[in-house]
Coordinates of C-alpha atoms in Angstrom, one line a residue:
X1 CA 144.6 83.2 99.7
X2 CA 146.8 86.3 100.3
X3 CA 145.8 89.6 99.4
X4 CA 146.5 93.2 94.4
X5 CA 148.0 92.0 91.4
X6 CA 145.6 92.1 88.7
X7 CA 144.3 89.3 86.0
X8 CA 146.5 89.9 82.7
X9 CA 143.8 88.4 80.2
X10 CA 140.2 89.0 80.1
X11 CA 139.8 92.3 81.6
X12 CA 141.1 95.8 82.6
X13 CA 143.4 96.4 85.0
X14 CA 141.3 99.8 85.2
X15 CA 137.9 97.6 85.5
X16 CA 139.2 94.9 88.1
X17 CA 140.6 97.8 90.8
X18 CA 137.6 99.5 90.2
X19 CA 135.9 96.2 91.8
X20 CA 138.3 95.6 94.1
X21 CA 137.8 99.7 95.0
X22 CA 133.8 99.3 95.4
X23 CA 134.6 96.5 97.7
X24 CA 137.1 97.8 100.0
X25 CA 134.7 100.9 100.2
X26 CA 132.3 98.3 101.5
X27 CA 134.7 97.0 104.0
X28 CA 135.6 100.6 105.2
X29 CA 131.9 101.1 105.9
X30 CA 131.7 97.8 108.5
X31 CA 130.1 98.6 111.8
X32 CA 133.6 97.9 113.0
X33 CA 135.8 98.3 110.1
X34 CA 139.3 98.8 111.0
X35 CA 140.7 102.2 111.6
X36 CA 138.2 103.4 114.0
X37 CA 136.9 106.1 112.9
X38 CA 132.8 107.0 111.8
X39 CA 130.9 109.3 110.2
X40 CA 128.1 110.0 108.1
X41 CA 129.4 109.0 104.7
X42 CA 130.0 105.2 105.9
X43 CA 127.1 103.0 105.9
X44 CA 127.6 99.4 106.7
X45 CA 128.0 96.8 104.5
X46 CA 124.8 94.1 103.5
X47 CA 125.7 91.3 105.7
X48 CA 128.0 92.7 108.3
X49 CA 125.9 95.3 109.5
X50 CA 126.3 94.0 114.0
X51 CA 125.3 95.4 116.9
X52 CA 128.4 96.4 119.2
X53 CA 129.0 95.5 122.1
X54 CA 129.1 99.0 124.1
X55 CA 131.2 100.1 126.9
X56 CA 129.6 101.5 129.6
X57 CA 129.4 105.4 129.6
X58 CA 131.1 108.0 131.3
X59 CA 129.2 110.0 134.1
X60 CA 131.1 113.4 133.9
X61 CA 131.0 113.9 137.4
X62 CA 132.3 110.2 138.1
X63 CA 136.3 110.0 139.7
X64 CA 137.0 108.7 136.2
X65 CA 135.0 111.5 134.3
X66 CA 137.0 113.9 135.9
X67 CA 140.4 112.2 134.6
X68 CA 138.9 112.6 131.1
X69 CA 137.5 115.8 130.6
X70 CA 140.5 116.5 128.3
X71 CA 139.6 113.6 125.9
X72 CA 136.2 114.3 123.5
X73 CA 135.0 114.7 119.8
X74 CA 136.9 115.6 117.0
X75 CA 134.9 116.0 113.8
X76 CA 137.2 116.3 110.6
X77 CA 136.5 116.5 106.9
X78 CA 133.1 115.4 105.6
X79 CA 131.7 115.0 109.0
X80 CA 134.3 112.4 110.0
X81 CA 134.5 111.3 113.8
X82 CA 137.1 110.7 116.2
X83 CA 138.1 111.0 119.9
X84 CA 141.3 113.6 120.6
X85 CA 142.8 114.8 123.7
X86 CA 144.4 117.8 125.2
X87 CA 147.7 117.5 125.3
X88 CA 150.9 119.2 127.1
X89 CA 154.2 118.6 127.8
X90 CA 153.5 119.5 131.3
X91 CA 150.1 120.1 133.5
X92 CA 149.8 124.1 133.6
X93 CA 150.5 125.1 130.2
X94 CA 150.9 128.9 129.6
X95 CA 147.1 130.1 129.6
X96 CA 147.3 132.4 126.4
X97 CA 148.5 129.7 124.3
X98 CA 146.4 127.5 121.8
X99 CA 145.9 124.0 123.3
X100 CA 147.1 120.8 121.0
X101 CA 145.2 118.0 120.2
X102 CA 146.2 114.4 119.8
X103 CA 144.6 111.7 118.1
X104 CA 145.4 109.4 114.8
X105 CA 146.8 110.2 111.3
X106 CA 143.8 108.8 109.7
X107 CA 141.6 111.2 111.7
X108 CA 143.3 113.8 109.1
X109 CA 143.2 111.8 106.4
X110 CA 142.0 108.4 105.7
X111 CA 144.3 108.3 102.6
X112 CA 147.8 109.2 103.4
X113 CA 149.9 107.1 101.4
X114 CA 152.7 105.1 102.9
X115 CA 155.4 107.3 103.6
X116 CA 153.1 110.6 103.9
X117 CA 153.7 113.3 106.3
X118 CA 152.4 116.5 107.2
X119 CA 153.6 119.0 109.0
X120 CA 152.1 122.5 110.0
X121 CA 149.3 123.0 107.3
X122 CA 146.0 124.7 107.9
X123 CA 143.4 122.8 109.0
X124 CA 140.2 122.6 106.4
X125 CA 136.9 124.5 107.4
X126 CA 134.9 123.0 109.5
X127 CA 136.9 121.1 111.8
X128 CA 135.9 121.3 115.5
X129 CA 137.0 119.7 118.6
X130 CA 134.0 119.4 121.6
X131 CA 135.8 118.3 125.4
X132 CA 134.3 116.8 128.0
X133 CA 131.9 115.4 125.4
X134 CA 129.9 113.1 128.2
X135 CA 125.9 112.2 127.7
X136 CA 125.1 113.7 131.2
X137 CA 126.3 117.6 130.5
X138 CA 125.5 118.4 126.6
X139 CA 124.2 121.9 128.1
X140 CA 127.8 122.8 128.9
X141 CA 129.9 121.2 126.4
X142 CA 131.3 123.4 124.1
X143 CA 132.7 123.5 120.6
X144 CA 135.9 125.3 119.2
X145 CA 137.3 125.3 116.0
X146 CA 140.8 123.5 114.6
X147 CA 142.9 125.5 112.9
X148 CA 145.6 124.4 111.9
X149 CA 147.3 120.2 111.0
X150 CA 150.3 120.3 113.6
X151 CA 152.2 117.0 112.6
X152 CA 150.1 114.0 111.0
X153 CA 151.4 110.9 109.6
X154 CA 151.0 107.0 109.1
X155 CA 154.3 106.6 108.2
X156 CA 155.0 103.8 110.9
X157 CA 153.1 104.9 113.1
X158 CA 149.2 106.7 113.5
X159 CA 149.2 109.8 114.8
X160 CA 148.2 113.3 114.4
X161 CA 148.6 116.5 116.5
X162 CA 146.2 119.5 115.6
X163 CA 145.9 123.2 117.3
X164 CA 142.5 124.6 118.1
X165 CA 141.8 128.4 118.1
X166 CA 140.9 127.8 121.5
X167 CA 143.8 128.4 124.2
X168 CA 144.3 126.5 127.6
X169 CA 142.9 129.2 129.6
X170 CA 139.8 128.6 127.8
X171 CA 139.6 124.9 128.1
X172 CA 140.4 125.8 131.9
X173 CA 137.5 127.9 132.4
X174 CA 135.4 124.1 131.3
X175 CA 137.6 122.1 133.6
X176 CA 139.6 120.7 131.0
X177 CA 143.4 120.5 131.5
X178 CA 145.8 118.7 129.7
X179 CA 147.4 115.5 129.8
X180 CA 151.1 114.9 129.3
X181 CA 152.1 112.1 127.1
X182 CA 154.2 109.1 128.3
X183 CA 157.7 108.6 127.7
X184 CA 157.4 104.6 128.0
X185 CA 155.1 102.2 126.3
X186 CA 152.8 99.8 127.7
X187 CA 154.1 96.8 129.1
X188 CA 152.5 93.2 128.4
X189 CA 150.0 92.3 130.4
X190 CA 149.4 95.9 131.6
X191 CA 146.1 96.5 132.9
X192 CA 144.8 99.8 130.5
X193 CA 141.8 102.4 130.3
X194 CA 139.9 103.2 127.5
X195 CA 138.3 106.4 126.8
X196 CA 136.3 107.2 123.5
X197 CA 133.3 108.1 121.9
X198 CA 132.2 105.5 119.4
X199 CA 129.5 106.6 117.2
X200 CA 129.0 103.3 114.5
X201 CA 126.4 101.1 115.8
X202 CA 125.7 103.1 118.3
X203 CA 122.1 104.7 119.3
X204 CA 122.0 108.3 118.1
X205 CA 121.6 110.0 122.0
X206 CA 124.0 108.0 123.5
X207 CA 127.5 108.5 121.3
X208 CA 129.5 110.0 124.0
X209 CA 132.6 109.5 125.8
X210 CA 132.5 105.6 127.3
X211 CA 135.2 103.7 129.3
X212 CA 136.9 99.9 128.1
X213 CA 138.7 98.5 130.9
X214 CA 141.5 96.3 129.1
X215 CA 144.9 94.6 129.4
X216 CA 148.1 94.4 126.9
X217 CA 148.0 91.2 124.9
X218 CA 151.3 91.9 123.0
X219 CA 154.3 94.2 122.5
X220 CA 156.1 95.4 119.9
X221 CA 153.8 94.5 117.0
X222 CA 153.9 95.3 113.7
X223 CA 150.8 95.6 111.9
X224 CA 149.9 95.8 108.1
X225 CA 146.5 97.2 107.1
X226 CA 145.8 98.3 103.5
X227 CA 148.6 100.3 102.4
X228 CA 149.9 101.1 105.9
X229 CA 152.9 99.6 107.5
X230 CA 153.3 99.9 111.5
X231 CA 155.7 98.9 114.1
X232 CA 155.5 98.7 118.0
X233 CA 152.0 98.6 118.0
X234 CA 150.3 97.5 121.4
X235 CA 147.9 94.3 121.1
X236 CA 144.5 94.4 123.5
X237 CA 141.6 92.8 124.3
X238 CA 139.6 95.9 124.5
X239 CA 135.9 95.9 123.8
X240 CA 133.0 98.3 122.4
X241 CA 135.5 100.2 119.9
X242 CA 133.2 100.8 117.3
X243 CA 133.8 104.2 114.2
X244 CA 134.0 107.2 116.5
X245 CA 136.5 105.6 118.7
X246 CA 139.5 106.6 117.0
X247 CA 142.2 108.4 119.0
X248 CA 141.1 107.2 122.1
X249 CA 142.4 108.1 125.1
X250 CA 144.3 104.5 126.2
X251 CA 145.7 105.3 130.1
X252 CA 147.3 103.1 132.5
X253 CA 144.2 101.8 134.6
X254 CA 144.3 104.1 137.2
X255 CA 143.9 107.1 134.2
X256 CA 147.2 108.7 135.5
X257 CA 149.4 108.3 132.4
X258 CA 148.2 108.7 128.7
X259 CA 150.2 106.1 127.5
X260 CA 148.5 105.5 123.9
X261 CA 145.7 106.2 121.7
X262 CA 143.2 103.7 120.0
X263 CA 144.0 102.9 116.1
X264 CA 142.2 100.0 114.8
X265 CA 140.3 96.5 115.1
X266 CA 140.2 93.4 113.7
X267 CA 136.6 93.6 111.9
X268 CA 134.4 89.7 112.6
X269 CA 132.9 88.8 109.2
X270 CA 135.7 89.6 107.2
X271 CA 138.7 86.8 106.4
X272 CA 142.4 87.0 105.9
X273 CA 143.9 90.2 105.6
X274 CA 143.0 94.1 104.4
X275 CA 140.9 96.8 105.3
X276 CA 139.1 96.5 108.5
X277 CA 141.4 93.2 108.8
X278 CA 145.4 94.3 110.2
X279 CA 147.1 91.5 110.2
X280 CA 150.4 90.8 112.6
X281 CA 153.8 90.9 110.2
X282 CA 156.1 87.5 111.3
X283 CA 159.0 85.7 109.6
X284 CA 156.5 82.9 108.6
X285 CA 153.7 85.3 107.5
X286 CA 151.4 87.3 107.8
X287 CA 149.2 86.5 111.5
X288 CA 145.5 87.3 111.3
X289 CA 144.4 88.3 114.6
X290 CA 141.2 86.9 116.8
X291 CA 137.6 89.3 115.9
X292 CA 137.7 92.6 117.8
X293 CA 141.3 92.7 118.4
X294 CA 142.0 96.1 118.9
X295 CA 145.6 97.6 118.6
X296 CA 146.7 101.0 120.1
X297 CA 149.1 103.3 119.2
X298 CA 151.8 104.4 121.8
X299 CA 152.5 108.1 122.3
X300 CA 156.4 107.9 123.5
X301 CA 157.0 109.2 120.4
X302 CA 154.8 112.1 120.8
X303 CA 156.3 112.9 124.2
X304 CA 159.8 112.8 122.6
X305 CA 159.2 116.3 120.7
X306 CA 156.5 118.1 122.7
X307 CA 158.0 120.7 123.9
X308 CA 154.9 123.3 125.8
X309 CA 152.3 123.7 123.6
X310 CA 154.9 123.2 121.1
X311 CA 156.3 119.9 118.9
X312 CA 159.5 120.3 117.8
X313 CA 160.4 117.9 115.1
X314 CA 163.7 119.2 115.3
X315 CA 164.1 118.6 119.2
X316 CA 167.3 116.6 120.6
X317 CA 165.8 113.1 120.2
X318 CA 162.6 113.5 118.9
X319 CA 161.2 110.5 117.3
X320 CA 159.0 111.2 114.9
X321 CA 159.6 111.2 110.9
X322 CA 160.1 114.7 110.0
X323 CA 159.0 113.7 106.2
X324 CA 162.8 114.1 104.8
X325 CA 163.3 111.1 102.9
X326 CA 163.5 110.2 99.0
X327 CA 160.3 109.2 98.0
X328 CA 159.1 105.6 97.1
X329 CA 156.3 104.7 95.9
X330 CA 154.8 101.0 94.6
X331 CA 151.3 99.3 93.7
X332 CA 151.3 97.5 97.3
X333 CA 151.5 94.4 94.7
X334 CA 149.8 90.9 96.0
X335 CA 151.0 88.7 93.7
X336 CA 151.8 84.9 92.6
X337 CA 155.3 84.3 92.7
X338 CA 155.3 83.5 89.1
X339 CA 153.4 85.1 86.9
X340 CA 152.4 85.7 82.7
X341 CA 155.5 87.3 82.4
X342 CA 157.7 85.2 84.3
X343 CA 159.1 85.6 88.4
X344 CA 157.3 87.7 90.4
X345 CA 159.3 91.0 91.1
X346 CA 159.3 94.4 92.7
X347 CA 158.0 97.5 91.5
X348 CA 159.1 100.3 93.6
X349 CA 160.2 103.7 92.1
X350 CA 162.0 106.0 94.2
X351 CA 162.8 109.9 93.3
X352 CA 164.9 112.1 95.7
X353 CA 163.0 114.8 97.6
X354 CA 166.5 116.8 97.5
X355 CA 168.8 116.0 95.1
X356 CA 171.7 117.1 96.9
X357 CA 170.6 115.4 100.0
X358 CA 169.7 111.8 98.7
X359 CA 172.3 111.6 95.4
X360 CA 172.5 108.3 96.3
X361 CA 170.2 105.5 97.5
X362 CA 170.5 102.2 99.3
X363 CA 168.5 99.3 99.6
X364 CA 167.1 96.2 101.6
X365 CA 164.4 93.8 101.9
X366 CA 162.5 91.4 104.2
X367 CA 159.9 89.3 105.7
X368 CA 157.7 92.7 107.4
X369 CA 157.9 91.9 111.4
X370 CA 161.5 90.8 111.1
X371 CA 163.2 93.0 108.6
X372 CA 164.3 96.3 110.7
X373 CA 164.8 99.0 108.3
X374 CA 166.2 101.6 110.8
X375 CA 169.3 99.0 111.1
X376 CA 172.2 99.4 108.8
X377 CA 172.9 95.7 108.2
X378 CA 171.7 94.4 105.0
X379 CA 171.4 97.2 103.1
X380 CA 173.0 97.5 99.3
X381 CA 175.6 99.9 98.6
X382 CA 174.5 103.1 97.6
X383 CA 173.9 103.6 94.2
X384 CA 173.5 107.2 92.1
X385 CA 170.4 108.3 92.7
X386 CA 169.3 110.6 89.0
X387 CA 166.9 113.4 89.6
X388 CA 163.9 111.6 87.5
X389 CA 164.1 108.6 90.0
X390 CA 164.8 104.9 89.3
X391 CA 163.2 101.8 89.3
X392 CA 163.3 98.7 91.9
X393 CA 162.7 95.6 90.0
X394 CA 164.3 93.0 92.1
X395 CA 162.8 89.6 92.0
X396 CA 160.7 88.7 95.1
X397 CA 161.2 85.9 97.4
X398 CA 159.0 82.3 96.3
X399 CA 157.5 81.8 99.5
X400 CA 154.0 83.3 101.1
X401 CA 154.8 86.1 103.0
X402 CA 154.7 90.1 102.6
X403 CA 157.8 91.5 102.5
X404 CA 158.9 95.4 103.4
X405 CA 161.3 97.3 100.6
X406 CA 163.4 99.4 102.4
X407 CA 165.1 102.5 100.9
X408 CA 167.1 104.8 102.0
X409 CA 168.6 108.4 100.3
X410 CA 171.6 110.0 101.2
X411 CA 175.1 112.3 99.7
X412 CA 177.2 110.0 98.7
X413 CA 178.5 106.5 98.2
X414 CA 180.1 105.9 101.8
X415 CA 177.0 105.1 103.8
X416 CA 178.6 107.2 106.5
X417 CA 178.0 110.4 108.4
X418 CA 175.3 112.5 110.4
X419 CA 173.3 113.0 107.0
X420 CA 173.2 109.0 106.3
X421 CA 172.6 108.4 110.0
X422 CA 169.6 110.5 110.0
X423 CA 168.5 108.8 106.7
X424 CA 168.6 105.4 108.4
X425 CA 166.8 106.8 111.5
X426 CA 163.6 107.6 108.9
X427 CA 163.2 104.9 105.9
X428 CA 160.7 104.9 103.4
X429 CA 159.1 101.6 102.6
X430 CA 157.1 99.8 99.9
X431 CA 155.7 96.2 100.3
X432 CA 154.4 93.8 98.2
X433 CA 152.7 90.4 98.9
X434 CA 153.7 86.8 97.6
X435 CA 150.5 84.4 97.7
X436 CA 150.2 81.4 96.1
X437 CA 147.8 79.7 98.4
X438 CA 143.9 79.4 97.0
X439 CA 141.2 80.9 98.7
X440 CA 140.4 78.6 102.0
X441 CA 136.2 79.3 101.1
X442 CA 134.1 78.0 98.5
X443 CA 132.2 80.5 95.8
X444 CA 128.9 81.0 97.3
X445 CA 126.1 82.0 95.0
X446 CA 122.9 84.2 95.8
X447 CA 119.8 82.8 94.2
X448 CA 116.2 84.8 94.7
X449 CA 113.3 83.8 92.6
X450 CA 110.6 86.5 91.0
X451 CA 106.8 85.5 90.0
X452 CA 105.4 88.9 88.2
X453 CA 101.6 89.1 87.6
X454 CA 101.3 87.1 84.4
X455 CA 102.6 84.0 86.3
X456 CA 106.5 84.1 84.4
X457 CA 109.1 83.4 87.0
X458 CA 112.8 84.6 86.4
X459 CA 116.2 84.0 88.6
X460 CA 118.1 86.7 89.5
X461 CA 121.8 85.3 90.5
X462 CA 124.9 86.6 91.5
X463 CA 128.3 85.6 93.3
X464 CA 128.8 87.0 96.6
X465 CA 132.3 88.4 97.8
X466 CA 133.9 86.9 101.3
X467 CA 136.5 89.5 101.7
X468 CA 139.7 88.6 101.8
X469 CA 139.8 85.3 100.6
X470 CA 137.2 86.0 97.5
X471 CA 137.7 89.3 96.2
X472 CA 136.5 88.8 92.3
X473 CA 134.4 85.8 90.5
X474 CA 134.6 84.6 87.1
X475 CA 131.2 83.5 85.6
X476 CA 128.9 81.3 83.4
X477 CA 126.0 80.3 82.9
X478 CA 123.6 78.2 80.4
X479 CA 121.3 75.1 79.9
X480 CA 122.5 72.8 82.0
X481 CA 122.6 69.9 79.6
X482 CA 125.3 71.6 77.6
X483 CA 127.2 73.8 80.8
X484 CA 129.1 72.2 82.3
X485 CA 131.6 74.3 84.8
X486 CA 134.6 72.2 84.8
X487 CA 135.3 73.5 81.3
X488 CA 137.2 76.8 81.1
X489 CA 135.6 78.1 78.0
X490 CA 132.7 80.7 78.4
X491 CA 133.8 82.2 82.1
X492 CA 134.0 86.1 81.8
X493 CA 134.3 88.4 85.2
X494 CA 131.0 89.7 86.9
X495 CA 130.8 92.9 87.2
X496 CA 127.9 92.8 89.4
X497 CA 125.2 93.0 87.6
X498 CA 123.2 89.6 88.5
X499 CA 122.4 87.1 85.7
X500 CA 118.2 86.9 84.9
X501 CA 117.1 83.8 84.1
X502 CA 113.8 82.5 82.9
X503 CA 112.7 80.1 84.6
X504 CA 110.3 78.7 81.7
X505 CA 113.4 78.3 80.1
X506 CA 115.6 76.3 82.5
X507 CA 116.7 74.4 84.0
X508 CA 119.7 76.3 84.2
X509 CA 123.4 75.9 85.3
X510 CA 125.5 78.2 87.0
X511 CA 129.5 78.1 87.0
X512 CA 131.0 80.4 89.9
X513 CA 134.8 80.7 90.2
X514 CA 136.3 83.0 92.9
X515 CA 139.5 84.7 92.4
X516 CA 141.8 86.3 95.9
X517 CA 143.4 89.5 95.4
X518 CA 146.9 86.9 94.1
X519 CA 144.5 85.9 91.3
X520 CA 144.8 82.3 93.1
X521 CA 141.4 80.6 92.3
X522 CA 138.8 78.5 93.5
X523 CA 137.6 74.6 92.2
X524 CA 134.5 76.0 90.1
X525 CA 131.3 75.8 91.7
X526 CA 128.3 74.5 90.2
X527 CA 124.4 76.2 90.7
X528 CA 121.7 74.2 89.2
X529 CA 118.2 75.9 88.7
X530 CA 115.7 73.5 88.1

């Protein structure tokens, strides 16, 4: 199994996301789905509803509750929660100005698209940010407002920076100064703090500010989750990062140096690769990690354009993608690498954001993990790029794997210059997803009996998803003298409404054939109902 191209015959392409959709929304709502993050609107999932396994909390007046009175909760849009901390480029900011958060991109937004950024937009109603947010001094914690969406993106990397209405000589007056982002990343092996505030299986009086003590698994990762491509992530091993935890404070482990921020987990239940499952991008495929590997985001680049109280995305060496670049955008296909219609092939469309700045476009594509997209080697020669945008329909490589589009806009035809430099320094991306490989689980299929009053019986049965290996079913059922599931005829998609079934009138067959998000199927899996 690999992971969205849907069936051409039988049904909708409308119909099939839509199940696809209801189920991803079920893997989003995992006790520990993923990106990090909780909140009220995300229940967990039947069947993968777990307890977590909880770091110890934070004493406020503890030596390491003191290091993180900066760090607490940030509640976003629709009662969404993270952890954010204070952050300057230096320890005494100017007291009159507003203090900057920093946490994840997906604390903003949970659907920025692949090459979104934001920069300087007012923050919605109702965002607030509580420091110091520890279970043994809720009569002093207070709340302030956010106000305005500094820098956010998840463009390559998760991160966000938001200003609160609040300044630094108000945070003082609580004990809560700022920490400075590092220049360096984490080293493997590197012994790390944790600090956060999970709230997803979590009891509701105790969803405060807790401490993971950790260590550095890997360097230089990059990670693929849903429609998000990252590099130079940081592998750990920490533990009890549950929704809430998002934007974590991640320190070295004496809690000196903020030196990244907690972004997402490998979710147990859940198989292959999607949401609530990042998976590791290599030249031989995609790697799915161990259960509860969590992955952090550095904040080097952070600390590259903080200036103050300040981020200057125009600052000397600055790091982070100012949001400049002609736009692509694709269906994130997963696809066989032959299909109805013949090879398998891209189906990226890119349209300048400045038609004097990206005239022209260039091109290149890879295994993601190996193919470097900010390196000039390998890419096409530019080509005119027209005003209404044009089409990439290059055929993809045979083998499993998913594979990064590069593209890049710029003046002219030479490739050369400051503008074209810059372009390369800031790609935009599509990927797509070659799988040929079946599903490595069988169909399962629920089967629950009824007896009403007058004595009828009548089976209720249904298909049951394994996400990510079987994402859709094909179906049939009948007598069982004349069904016979090895025979394609009669199979039409369920659409999860469960097949009732008298049980006076059986017995009964069953036929159950699960599809992956490739459309690569299962062997057919006979129920019988006696």
């Amino acid at each position: 199994m690999r992971n969205a191209v849907p069936h051409r015959t039988g049904i909708s392409r409308g119909i099939r996301r839509g199940i696809r959709s209801a189920l991803a929304v079920g893997a989003a709502g995992a006790v520990v789905a993923g990106l990090a993050y909780g909140g009220p609107a995300h229940a967990a999932e039947p069947g993968h509803e777990r307890a977590v396994q909880e770091a110890p909390l934070l004493d406020s007046g503890s030596a390491a509750g003191k290091k993180f009175r900066s760090t607490g909760r940030l509640v976003g849009g629709d009662g969404t929660t993270c952890t954010a901390t204070v952050i300057h480029s230096s320890a005494r900011p100017d007291p009159a100005q507003q203090a900057l958060i920093l946490s994840n991109g997906h604390c903003v937004s949970d659907t920025m698209k692949t090459n979104e950024v934001v920069a300087d937009r007012a923050a919605p109603e109702g965002w607030t940010f509580t420091p110091a947010y520890f279970h043994d001094n809720t009569a002093e914690q207070k709340t302030f407002s956010v106000d305005r969406v500094v820098y956010a993106t998840m463009k390559g990397i998760d991160v966000s920076v938001l200003r609160l209405s609040a300044t630094y000589g108000d945070l003082a007056k609580l004990g809560v100064t700022p920490r400075t982002p590092a220049a360096h990343r984490p080293a493997q092996g590197a012994r790390l703090q944790a600090a956060h505030a999970p709230s997803d299986g979590v009891e509701e009086g105790k969803r405060f500010l807790r401490l993971s003590e950790c260590a550095v698994t890997g360097t230089g990762v990059a990670l693929h989750e849903y429609t998000w491509l990252w590099r130079d992530f940081v592998r750990t091993d920490c533990r009890g990062i549950s929704g809430g935890s998002s934007g974590g404070a991640v320190t070295t482990a004496d809690g000196a140096e903020i030196v990244g921020m907690l972004n997402t987990v490998s979710t147990p239940g859940y198989l292959g690769c999607g949401l609530g499952r990042p998976c590791e991008g290599s030249a031989s495929g995609l790697v799915v990690p161990a259960d509860d590997t969590v992955y952090v985001t550095p904040v080097d680049a952070v600390a590259s354009c903080l200036d103050g109280a300040r981020l200057q995305l125009g600052r000397p060496g600055c790091r982070l993608d100012r949001g400049e670049q002609a736009e692509v955008t694709s269906s994130g296909q997963q696809t066989q690498s032959t299909t109805p219609q013949g090879p398998a092939r891209w189906d990226a469309h890119v349209t300048p954001l400045d038609g004097r700045r990206h005239a022209y476009v260039a091109f290149k594509s890879g295994p993601f993990g190996v193919t470097d997209c900010t390196r000039r080697e390998g890419y096409s020669r530019p080509q005119r790029l027209p005003s209404k945008g044009l089409d990439f329909t290059e055929l993809l490589p045979k083998q499993d794997n998913l594979y990064v589009l590069c593209a890049v806009g710029g003046p002219d035809a030479t490739a050369q210059g400051a503008a074209w430099a810059k372009s390369f320094a800031y790609p935009s991306y599509a990927y797509a997803r070659v799988d040929n490989t079946p599903p490595t689980v069988a169909p399962q299929v629920d089967v629950q009996r009824f007896d009403d009053e007058s004595g009828s019986s009548t089976y209720w049965v249904r298909p049951v998803y394994a996400p990510f290996e079987i994402t859709s079913y094909k179906v049939k059922y009948g007598p069982k003298a004349t069904t016979h599931c090895a025979d394609p005829d009669g199979y039409r998609y369920f659409l999860g409404v469960p097949a009732s079934l008298k049980v006076s009138e059986g017995p009964w067959t069953y036929c159950a054939i699960g599809y992956d998000n490739a459309d690569n199927p299962t062997p057919p899996k006979a129920v019988d109902l006696p």
